[in-house]
Structures are given as structure tokens and as C-alpha cells.
Short mmCIF file of C-alpha atoms in Angstrom, two decimals:
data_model
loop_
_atom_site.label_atom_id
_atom_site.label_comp_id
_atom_site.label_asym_id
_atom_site.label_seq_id
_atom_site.Cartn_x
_atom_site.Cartn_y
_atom_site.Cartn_z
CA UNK A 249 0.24 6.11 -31.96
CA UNK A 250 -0.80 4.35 -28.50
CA UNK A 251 -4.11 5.29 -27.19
CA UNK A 252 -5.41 4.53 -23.67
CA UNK A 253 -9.19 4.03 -25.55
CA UNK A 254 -7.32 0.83 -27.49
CA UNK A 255 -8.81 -1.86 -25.82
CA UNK A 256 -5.15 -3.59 -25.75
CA UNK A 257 -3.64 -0.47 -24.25
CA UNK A 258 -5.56 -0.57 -21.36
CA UNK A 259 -5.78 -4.11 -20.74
CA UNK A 260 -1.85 -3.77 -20.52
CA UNK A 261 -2.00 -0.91 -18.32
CA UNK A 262 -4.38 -2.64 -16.22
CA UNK A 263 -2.75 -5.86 -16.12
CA UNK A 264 0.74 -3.89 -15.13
CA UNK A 265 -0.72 -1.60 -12.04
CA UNK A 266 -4.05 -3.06 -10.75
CA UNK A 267 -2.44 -5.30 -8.06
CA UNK A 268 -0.04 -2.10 -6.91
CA UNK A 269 -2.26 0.75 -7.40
CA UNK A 270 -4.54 -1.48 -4.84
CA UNK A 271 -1.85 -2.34 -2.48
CA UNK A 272 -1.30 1.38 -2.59
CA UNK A 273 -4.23 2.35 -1.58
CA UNK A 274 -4.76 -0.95 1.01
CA UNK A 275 -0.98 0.17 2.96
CA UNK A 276 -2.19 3.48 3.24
CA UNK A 277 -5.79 2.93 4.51
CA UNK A 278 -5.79 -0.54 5.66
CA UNK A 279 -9.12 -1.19 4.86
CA UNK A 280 -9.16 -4.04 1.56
CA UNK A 281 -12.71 -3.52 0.20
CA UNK A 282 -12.29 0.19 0.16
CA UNK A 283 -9.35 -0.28 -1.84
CA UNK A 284 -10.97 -2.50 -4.52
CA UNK A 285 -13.60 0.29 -4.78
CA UNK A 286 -11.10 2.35 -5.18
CA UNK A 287 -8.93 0.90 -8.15
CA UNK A 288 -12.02 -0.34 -9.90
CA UNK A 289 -13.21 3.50 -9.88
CA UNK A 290 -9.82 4.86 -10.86
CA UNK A 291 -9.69 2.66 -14.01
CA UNK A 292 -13.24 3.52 -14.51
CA UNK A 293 -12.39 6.82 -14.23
CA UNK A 294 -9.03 6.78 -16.58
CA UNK A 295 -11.43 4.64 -19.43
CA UNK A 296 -13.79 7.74 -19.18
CA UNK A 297 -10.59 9.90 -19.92
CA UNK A 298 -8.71 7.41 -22.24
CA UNK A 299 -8.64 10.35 -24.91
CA UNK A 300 -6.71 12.60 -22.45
CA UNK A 301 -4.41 10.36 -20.56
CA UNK A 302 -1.21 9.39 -23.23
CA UNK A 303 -0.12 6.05 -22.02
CA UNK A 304 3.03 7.10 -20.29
CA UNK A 305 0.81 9.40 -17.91
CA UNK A 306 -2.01 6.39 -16.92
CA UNK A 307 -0.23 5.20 -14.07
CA UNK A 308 0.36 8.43 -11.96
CA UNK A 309 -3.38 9.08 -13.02
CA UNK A 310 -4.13 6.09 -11.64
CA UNK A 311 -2.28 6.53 -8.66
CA UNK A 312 -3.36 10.15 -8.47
CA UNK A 313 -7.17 9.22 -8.78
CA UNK A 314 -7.48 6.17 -6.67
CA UNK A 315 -5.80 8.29 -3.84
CA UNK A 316 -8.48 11.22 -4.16
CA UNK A 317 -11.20 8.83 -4.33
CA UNK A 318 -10.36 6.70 -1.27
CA UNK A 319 -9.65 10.35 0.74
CA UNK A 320 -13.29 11.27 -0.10
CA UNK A 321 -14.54 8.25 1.23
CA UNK A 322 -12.79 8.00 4.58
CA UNK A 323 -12.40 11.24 5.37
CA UNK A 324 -12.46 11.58 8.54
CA UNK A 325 -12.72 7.90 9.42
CA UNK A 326 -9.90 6.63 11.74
CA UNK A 327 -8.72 3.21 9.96
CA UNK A 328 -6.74 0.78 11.67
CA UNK A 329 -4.19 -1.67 9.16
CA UNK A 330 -5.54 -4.98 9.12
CA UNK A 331 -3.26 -7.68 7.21
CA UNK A 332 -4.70 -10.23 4.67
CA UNK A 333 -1.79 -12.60 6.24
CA UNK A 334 -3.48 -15.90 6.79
CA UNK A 335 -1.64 -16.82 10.18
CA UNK A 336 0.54 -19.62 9.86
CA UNK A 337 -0.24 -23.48 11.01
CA UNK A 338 1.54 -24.04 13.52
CA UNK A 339 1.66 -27.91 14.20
CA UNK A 340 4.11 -28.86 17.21
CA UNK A 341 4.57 -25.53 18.17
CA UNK A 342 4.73 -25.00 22.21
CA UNK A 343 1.78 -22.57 23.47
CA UNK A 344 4.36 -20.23 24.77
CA UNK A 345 5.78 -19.98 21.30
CA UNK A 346 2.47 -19.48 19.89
CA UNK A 347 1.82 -16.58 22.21
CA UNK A 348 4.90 -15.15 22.13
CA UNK A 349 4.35 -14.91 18.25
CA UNK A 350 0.91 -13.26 18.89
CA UNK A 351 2.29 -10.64 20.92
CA UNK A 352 5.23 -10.30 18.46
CA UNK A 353 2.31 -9.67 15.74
CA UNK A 354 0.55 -7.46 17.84
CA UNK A 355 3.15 -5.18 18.83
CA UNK A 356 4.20 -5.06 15.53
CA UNK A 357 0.43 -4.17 14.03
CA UNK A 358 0.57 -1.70 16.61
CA UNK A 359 4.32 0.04 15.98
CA UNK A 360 2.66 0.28 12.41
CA UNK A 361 -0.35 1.83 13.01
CA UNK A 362 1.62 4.06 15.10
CA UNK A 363 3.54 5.13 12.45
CA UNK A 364 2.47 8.23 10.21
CA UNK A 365 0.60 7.37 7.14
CA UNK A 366 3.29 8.03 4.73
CA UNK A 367 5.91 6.27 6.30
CA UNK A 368 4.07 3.06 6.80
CA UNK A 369 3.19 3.62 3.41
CA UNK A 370 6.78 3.29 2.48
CA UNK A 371 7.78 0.59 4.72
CA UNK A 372 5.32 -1.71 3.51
CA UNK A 373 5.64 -0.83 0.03
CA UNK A 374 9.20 -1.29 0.44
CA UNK A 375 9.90 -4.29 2.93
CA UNK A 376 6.22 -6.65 1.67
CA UNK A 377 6.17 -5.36 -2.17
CA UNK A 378 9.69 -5.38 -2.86
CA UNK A 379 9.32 -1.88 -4.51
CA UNK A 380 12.64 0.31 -5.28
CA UNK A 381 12.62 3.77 -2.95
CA UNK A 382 12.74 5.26 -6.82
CA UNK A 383 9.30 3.60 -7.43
CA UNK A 384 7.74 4.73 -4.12
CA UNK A 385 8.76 7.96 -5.03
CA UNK A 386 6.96 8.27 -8.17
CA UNK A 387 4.40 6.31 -6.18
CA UNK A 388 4.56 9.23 -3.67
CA UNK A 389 5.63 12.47 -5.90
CA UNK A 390 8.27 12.92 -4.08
CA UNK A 391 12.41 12.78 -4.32
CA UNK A 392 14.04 9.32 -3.83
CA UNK A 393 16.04 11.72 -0.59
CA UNK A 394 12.56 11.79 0.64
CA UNK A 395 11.79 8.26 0.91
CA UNK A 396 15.23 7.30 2.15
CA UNK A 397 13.92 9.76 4.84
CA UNK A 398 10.65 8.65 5.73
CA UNK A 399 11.95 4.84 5.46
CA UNK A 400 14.81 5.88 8.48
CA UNK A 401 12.26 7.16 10.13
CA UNK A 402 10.00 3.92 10.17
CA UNK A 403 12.79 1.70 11.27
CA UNK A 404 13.91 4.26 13.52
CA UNK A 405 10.20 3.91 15.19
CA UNK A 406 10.11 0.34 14.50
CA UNK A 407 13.03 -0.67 16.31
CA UNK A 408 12.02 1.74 19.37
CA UNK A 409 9.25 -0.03 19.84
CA UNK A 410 9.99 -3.57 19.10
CA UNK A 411 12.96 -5.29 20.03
CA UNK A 412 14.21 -7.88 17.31
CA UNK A 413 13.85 -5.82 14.02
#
């Protein structure tokens, strides 16, 4: 029988949902080192438990106890979405293009950070991960009609605000 203690086990479970359990956490909140923090102390926190998490459960724990973690830090805090997105070089571009771009990028940070939390959560899980609405769900713990929902929603907002999308 699989056991999260087995060194192997939880190297594989690590190795499968580090990088989304963090991007998770990093779309919702925005903030990158916070997120680290966050995954590092969730798998912390599932090797404490290996004995009670079966394998099949360790990502939703994971999920589940990055979340609470990161909500206890912030609390309160107001965070604005920053993106990792090195911009691009840009090397016979006209200035007006240039700027035009910056404003694009700016009214788009903005229409995001407009959004609610849960449906930027999906968009960006969605449209920069590539994840199915059935694994945002699951993500989420909530139906796939929710999603669908909350991803209407975005692009409904999105496309109110910016023209072009």
C-alpha cells in the first residue's frame, strides 16, 4: 500500500503539484514570495500528516492548506496582482507602439485586479495555465457549472473594460 511518509510518494506528489499549488496561491493573491511560503508550509505541513493523508487525498490537502495558510497571513492586506512576465524586447518597435502596449498592459492589470478574487482566479488558471474548467473545479470545490460561470463572468468584465479581447 502507498504511503504519503514513503519518501518516493511524496517526492512524486511534490514533483506533480508544487508548480500549481503555487500558481494557485500566486493568481489568487498576487504576491510571489507569499506564495512560496505558502507551498513550502503546505508540504511541510502534509509530511507532518503523511500517516493521515492516503495519496489520492494529498493534493486537495495541499490545495486546502496552502489556501488557509496564505488567508492567515494576508488577512486583511489589500494585494494588488503583479505578473512575473519579463516585458518583451522590443527592438524596432515605434514609441507609440511601445506605449500603446503599456497602456494595453495596464488596463489589462487593472480589468484584473478589478475582477473578484475567484474569477481572476479562474481566468488565469484557465487562459495562462492551460488548466481544464474540471481541474479548476477540484482546484476550487466547486461544480464544473460553476466555473463555466465565474469564467463568463471574467470575459464578460474583461471585454467591458478593454476593447480587443
Amino acid at each position: 500500500m502507498n504511503n504519503v511518509c514513503e519518501e518516493q510518494v511524496f517526492s512524486s506528489v511534490f514533483k506533480a503539484n508544487s508548480k500549481t499549488v503555487f500558481n494557485y496561491i500566486y493568481y489568487k493573491f498576487g504576491n510571489e514570495e507569499k506564495a512560496h511560503d505558502a507551498v513550502q508550509e503546505a508540504f511541510v505541513k502534509l509530511w507532518e500528516n503523511c500517516a493521515k493523508v492516503a495519496p489520492e487525498k494529498a493534493k486537495s490537502y495541499l490545495y486546502t492548506v496552502a489556501n488557509n495558510l496564505y488567508l492567515n497571513v494576508i488577512k486583511a492586506e489589500k494585494v494588488r496582482l503583479k505578473y512575473a512576465s519579463p516585458s518583451l524586447e522590443h527592438s524596432n518597435e515605434s514609441p507609440e507602439f511601445l506605449m500603446e502596449e503599456k497602456q494595453y498592459k495596464e488596463k489589462l492589470d487593472k480589468a484584473l485586479n478589478d475582477l473578484p478574487e475567484n474569477q481572476r482566479t479562474t481566468f488565469l488558471l484557465n487562459r495562462i495555465d492551460g488548466k481544464k474548467y474540471a481541474e479548476i473545479a477540484e482546484m476550487e470545490g466547486v461544480s464544473v457549472k460553476a466555473i463555466e460561470k465565474r469564467m463568463h463572468l471574467a470575459l464578460k468584465a474583461l471585454r467591458e473594460q478593454i476593447d480587443g479581447i
